[in-house]
PDB file of C-alpha atoms in Angstrom:
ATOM      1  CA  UNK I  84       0.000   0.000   0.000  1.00 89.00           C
ATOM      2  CA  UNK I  85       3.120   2.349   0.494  1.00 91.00           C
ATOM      3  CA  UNK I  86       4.088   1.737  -3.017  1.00 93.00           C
ATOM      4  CA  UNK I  87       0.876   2.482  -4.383  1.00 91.00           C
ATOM      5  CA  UNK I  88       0.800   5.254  -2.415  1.00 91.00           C
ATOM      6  CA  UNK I  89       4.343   6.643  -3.527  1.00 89.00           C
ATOM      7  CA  UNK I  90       3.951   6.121  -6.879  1.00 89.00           C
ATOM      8  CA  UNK I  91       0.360   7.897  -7.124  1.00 88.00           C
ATOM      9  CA  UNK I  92       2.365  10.817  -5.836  1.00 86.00           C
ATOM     10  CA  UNK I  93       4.759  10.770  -7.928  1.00 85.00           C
ATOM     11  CA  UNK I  94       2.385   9.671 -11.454  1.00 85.00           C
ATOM     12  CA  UNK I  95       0.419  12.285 -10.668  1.00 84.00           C
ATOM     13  CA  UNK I  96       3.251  15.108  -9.913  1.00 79.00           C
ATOM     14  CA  UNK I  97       1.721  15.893  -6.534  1.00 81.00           C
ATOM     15  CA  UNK I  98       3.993  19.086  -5.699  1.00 81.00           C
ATOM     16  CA  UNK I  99       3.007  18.915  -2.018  1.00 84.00           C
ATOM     17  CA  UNK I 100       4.872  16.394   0.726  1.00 87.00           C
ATOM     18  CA  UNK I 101       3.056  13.073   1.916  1.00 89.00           C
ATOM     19  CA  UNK I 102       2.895  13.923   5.823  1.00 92.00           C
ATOM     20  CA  UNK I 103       4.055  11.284   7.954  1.00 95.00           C
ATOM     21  CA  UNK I 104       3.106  12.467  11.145  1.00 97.00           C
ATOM     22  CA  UNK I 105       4.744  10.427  14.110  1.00 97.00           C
ATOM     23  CA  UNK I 106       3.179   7.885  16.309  1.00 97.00           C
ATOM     24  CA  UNK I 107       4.426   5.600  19.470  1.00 96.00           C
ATOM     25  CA  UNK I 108       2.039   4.270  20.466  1.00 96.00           C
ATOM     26  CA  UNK I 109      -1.799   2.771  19.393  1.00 97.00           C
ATOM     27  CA  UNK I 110      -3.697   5.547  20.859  1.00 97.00           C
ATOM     28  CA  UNK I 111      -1.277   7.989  18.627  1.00 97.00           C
ATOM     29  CA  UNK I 112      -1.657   5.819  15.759  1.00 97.00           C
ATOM     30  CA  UNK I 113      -5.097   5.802  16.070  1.00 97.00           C
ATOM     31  CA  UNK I 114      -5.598   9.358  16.082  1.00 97.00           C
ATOM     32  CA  UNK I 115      -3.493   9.896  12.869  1.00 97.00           C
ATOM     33  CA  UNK I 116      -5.526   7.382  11.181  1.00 96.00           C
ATOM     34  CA  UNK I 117      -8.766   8.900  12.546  1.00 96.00           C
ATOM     35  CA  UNK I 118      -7.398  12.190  11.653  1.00 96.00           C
ATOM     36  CA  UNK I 119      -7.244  11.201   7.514  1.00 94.00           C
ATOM     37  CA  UNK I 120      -3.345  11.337   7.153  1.00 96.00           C
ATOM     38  CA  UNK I 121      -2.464   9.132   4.198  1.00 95.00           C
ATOM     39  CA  UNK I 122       0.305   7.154   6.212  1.00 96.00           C
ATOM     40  CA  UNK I 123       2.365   7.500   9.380  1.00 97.00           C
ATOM     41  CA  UNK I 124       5.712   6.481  10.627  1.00 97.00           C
ATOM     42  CA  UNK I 125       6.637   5.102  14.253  1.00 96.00           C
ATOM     43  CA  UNK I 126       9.087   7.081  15.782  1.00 94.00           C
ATOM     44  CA  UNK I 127      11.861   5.259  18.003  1.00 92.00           C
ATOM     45  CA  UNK I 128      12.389   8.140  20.015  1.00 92.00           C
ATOM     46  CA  UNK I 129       8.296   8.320  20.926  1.00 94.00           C
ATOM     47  CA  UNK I 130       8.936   4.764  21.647  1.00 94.00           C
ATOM     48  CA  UNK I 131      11.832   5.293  24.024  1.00 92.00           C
ATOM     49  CA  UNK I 132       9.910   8.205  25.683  1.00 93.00           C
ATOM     50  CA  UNK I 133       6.655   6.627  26.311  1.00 93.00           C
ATOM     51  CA  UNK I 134       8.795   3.779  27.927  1.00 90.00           C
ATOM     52  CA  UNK I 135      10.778   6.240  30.342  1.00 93.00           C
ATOM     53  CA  UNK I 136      14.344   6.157  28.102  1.00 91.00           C
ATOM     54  CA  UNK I 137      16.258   8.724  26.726  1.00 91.00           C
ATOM     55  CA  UNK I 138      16.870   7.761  23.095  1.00 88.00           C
ATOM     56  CA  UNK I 139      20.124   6.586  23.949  1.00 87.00           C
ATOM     57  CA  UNK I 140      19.439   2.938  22.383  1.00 85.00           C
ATOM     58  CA  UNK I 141      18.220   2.020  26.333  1.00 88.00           C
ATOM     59  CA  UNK I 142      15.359   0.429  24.525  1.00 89.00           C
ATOM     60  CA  UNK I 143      15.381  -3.680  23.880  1.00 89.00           C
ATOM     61  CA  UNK I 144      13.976  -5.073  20.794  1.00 89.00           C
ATOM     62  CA  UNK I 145      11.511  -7.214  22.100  1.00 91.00           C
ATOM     63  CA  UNK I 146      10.133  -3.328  23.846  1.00 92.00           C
ATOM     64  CA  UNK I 147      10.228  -2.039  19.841  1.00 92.00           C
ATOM     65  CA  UNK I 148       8.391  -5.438  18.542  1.00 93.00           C
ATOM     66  CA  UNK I 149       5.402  -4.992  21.168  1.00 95.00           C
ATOM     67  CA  UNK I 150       5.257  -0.817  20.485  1.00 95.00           C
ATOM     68  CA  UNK I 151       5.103  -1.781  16.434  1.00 95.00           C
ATOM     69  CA  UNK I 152       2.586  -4.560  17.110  1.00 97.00           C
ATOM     70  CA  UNK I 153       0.426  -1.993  19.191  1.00 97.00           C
ATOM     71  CA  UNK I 154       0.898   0.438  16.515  1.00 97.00           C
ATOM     72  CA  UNK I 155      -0.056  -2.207  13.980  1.00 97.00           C
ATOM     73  CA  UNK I 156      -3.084  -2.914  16.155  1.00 97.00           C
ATOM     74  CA  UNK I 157      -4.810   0.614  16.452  1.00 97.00           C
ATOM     75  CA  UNK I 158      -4.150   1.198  12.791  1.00 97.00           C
ATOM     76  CA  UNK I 159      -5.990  -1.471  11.770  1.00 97.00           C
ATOM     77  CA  UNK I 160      -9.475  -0.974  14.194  1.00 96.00           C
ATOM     78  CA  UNK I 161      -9.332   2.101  12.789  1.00 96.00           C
ATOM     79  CA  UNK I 162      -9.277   0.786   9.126  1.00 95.00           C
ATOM     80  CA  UNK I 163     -12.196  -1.914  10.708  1.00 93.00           C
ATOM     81  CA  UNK I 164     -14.092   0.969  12.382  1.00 94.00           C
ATOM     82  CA  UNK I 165     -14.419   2.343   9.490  1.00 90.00           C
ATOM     83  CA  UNK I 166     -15.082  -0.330   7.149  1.00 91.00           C
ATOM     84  CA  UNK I 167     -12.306   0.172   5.000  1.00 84.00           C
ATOM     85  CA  UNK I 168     -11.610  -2.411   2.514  1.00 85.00           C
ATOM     86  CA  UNK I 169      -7.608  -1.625   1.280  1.00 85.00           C
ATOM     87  CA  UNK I 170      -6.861  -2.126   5.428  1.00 91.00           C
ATOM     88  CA  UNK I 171      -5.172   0.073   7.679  1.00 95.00           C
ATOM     89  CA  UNK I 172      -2.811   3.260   6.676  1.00 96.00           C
ATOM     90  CA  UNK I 173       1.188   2.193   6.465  1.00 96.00           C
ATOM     91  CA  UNK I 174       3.129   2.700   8.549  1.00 97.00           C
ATOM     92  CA  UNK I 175       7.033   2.895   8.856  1.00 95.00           C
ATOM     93  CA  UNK I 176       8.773   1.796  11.497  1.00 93.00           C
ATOM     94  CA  UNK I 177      12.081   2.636  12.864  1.00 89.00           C
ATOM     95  CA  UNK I 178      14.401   0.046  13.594  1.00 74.00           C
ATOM     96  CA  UNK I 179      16.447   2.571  15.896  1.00 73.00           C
ATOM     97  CA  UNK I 180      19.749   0.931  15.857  1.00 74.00           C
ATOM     98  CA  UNK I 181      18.880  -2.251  13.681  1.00 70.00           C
ATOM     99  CA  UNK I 182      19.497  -4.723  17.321  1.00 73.00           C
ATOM    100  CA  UNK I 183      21.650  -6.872  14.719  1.00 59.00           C
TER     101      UNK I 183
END
């Protein structure tokens, strides 16, 4: 659906950004959803924050996994909510410090 989504924007010469606006969290994802942006991204420092870190890489992964599944979550009972048939928003998630 990102794909789609980037390459509408760019067939169609769209001279205006696609807004990512930040989320952390499923409440924040599902107000960006709710709120008609196009897609959103999952910021690692939001993550870090709402947990009580400094983005100092303090985070674990398995702390990132559950924060993108929650993300993932809200997104889509938004999509559900409101019956949308091509699913929840994208969203892009950073891997912070890649935990390889």
């Amino acid at each position: 659906k990102l794909k789609a989504l980037l390459e509408h924007y760019s067939k169609h010469e769209i001279n205006t950004p696609l807004l990512l606006p930040c989320c952390y969290d499923g409440l924040s994802a599902r107000m960006i959803a709710r709120a008609g942006f196009e897609a959103t991204f999952m910021t690692g420092f939001g993550v870090s924050g709402v947990n009580g870190y400094p983005d100092t890489q303090l985070i674990s992964y398995n702390e990132m996994v559950s924060a993108a599944n929650t993300v993932a979550e809200g997104l889509s009972s938004v999509a559900n909510a409101n019956k949308e048939s091509s699913g929840p928003i994208p969203c892009i998630a950073d891997g912070d410090t890649g935990y390889g």
